[in-house]
PDB file of C-alpha atoms in Angstrom:
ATOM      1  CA  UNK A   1     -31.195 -24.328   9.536  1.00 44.00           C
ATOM      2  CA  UNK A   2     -31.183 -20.765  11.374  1.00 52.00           C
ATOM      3  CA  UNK A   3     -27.369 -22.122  13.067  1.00 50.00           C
ATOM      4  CA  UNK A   4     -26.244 -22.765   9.442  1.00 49.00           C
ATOM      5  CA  UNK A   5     -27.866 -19.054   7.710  1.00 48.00           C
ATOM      6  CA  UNK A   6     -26.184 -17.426  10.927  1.00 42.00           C
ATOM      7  CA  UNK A   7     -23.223 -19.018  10.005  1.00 42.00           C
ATOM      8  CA  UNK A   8     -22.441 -18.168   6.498  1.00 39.00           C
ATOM      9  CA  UNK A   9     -23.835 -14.883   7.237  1.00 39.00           C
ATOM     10  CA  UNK A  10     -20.795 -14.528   9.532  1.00 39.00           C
ATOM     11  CA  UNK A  11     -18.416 -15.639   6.933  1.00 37.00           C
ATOM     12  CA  UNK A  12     -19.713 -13.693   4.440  1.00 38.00           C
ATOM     13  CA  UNK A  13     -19.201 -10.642   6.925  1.00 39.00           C
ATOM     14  CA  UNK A  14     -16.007 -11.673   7.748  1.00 38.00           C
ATOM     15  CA  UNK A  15     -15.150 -12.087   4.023  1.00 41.00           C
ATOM     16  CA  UNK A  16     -16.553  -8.226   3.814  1.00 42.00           C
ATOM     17  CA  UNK A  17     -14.236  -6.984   5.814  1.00 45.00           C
ATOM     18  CA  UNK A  18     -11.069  -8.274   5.565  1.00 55.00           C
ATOM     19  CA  UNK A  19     -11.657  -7.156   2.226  1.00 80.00           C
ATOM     20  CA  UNK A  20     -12.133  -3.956   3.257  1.00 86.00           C
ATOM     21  CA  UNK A  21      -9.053  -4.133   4.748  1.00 88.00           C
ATOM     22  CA  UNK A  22      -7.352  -5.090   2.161  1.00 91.00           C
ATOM     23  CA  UNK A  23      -8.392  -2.319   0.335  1.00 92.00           C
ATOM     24  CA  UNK A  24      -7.097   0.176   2.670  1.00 94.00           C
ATOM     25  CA  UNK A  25      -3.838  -1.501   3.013  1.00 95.00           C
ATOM     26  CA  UNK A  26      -3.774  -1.311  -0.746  1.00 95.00           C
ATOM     27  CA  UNK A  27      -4.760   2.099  -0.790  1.00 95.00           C
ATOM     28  CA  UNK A  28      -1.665   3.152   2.246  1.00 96.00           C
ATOM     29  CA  UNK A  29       0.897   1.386   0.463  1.00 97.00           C
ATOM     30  CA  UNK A  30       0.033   2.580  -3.062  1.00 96.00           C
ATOM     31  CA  UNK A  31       0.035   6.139  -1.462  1.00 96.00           C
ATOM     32  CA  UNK A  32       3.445   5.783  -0.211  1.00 97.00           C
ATOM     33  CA  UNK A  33       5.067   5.576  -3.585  1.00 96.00           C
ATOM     34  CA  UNK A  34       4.976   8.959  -4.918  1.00 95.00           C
ATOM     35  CA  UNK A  35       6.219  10.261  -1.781  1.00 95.00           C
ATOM     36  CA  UNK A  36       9.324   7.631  -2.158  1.00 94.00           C
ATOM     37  CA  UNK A  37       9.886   7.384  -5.749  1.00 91.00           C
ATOM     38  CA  UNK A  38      12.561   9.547  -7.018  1.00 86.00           C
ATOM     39  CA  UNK A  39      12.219  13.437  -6.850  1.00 86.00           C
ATOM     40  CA  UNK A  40      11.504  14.616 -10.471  1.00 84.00           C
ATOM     41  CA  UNK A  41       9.676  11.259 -11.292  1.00 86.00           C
ATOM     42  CA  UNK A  42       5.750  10.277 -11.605  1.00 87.00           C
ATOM     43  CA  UNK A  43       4.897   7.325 -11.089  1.00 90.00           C
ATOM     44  CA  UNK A  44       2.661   4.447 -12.456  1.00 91.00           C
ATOM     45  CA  UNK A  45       1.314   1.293 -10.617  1.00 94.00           C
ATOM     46  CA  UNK A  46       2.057  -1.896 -12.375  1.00 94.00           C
ATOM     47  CA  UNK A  47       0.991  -4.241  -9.886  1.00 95.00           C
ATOM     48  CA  UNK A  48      -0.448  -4.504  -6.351  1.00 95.00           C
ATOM     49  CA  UNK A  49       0.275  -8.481  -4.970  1.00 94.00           C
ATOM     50  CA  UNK A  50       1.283 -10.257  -1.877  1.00 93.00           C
ATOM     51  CA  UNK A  51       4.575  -9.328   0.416  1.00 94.00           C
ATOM     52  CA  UNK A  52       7.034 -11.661   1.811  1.00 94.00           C
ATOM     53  CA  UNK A  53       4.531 -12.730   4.728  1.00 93.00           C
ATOM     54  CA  UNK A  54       0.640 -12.741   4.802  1.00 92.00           C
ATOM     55  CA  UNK A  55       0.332  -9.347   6.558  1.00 94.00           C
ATOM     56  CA  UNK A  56       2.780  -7.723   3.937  1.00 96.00           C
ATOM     57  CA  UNK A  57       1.733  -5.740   0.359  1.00 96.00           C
ATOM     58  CA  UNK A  58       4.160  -5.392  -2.737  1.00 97.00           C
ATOM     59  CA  UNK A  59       3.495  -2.307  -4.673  1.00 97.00           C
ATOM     60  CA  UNK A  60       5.863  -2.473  -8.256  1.00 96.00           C
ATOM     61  CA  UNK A  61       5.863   0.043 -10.146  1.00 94.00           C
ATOM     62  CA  UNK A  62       7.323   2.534 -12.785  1.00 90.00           C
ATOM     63  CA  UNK A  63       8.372   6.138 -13.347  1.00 88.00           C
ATOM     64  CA  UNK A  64       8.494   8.512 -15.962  1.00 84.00           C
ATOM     65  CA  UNK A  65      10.781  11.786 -15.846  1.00 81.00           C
ATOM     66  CA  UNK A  66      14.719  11.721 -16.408  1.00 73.00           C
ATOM     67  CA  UNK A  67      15.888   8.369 -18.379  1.00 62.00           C
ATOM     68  CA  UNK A  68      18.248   7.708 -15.581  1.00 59.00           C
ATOM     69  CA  UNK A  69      15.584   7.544 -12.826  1.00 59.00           C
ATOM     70  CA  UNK A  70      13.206   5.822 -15.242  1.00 58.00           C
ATOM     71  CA  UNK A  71      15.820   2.562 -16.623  1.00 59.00           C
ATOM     72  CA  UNK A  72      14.778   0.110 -14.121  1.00 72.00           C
ATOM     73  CA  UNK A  73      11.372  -0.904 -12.138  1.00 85.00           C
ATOM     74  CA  UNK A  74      10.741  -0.252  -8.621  1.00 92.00           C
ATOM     75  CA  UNK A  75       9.248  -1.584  -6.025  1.00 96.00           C
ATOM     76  CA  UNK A  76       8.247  -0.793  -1.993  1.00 97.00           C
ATOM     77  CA  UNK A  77       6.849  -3.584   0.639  1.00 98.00           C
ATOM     78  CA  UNK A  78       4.388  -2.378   2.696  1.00 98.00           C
ATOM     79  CA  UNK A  79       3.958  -4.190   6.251  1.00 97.00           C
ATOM     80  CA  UNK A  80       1.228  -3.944   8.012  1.00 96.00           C
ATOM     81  CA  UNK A  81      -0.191  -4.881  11.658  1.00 93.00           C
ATOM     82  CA  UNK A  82      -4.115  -5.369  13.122  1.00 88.00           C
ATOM     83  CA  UNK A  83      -6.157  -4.101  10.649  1.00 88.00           C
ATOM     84  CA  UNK A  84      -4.379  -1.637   8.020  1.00 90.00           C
ATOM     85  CA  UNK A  85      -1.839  -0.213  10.334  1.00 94.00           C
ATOM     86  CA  UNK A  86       1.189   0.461   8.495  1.00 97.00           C
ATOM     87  CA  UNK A  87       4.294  -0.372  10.301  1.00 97.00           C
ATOM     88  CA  UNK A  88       7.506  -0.563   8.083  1.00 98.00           C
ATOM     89  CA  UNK A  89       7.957   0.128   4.463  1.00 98.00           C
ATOM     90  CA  UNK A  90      10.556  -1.143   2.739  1.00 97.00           C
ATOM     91  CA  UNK A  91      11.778   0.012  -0.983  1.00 95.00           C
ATOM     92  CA  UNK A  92      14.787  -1.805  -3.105  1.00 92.00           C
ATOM     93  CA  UNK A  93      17.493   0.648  -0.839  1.00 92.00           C
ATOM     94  CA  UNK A  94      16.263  -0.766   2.177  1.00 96.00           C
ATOM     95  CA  UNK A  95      13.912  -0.363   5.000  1.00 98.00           C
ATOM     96  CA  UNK A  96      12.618   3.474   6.260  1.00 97.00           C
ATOM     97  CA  UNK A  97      13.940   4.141   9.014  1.00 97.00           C
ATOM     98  CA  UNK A  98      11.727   4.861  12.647  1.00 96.00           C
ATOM     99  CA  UNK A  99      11.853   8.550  11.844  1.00 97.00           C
ATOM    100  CA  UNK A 100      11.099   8.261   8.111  1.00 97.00           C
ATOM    101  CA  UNK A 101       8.366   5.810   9.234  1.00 97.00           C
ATOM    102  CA  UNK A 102       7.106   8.048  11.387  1.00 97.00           C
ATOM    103  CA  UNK A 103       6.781  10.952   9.267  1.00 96.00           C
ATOM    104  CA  UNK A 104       5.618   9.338   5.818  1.00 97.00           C
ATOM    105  CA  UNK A 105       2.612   8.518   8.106  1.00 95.00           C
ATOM    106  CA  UNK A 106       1.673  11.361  10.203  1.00 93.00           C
ATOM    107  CA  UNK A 107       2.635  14.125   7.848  1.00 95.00           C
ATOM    108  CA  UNK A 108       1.843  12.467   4.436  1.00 96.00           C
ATOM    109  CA  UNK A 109      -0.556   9.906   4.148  1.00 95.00           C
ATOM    110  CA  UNK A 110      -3.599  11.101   5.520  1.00 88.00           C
ATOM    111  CA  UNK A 111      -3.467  13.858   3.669  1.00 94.00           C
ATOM    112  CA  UNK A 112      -5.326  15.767   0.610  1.00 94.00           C
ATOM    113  CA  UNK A 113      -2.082  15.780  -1.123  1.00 94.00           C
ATOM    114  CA  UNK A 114      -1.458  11.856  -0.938  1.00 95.00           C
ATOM    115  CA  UNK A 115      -4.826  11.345  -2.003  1.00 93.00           C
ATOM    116  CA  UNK A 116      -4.133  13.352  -5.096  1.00 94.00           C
ATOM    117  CA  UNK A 117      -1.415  12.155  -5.709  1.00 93.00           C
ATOM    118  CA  UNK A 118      -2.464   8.165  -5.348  1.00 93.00           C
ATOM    119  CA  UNK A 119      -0.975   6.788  -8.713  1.00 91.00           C
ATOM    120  CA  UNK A 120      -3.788   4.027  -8.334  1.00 82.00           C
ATOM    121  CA  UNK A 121      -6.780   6.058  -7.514  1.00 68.00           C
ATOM    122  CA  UNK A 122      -7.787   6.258 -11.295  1.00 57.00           C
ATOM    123  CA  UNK A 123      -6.747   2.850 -12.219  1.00 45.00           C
ATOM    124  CA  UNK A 124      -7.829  -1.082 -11.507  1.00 39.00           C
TER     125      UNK A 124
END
């Protein structure tokens, strides 16, 4: 019995975290947007959901501001590594480059501004 108890209380554990993690990684990606939607434009989550591959999340979502920025829906792929470590983004123009990469996550993400500016912070 004890073998058994030890073992779901792994899995539930297990279950805890990657849960956690997905959080976060929806959190990073959905934090990306407003820095890559189109200058001018505010944007609104419409869905969170599953990338390409398993380790990959699909933020789509909408802006408001000029009616040419705002005619179509948008989208950006957020890949990730171990854990919730970002390593590409991709939007409907393409991949970021390296450098872009680079800088969306050092200078943006992680800080107060991106987590006021979340579009999904108040929502589901």
């Amino acid at each position: 019995m004890k073998p058994a108890r030890f073992g779901l209380l792994a899995l539930l554990a297990l279950t805890a975290c990657e849960s956690s993690v997905d959080r976060q990684r929806a959190t990073t990606c959905r934090r990306a947007v407003p820095a890559l939607a189109p200058p001018g434009t505010i944007p609104k989550v419409l869905r969170i959901g599953a990338g390409p591959t398993p380790d990959d999340l699909r933020v789509d979502y909408a802006v408001t501001g000029p009616s040419t920025q705002a005619a179509r829906q948008r989208w950006i792929v957020c890949g990730f590594g171990p854990g919730a470590e970002l390593l590409a983004v991709t939007t409907e123009h393409g991949p970021l480059s390296g450098a872009a990469l680079h800088l969306l996550k050092h200078y943006y993400l992680d800080t107060p501004e991106a987590a006021a500016a979340d579009p999904g912070s108040g929502g589901p």
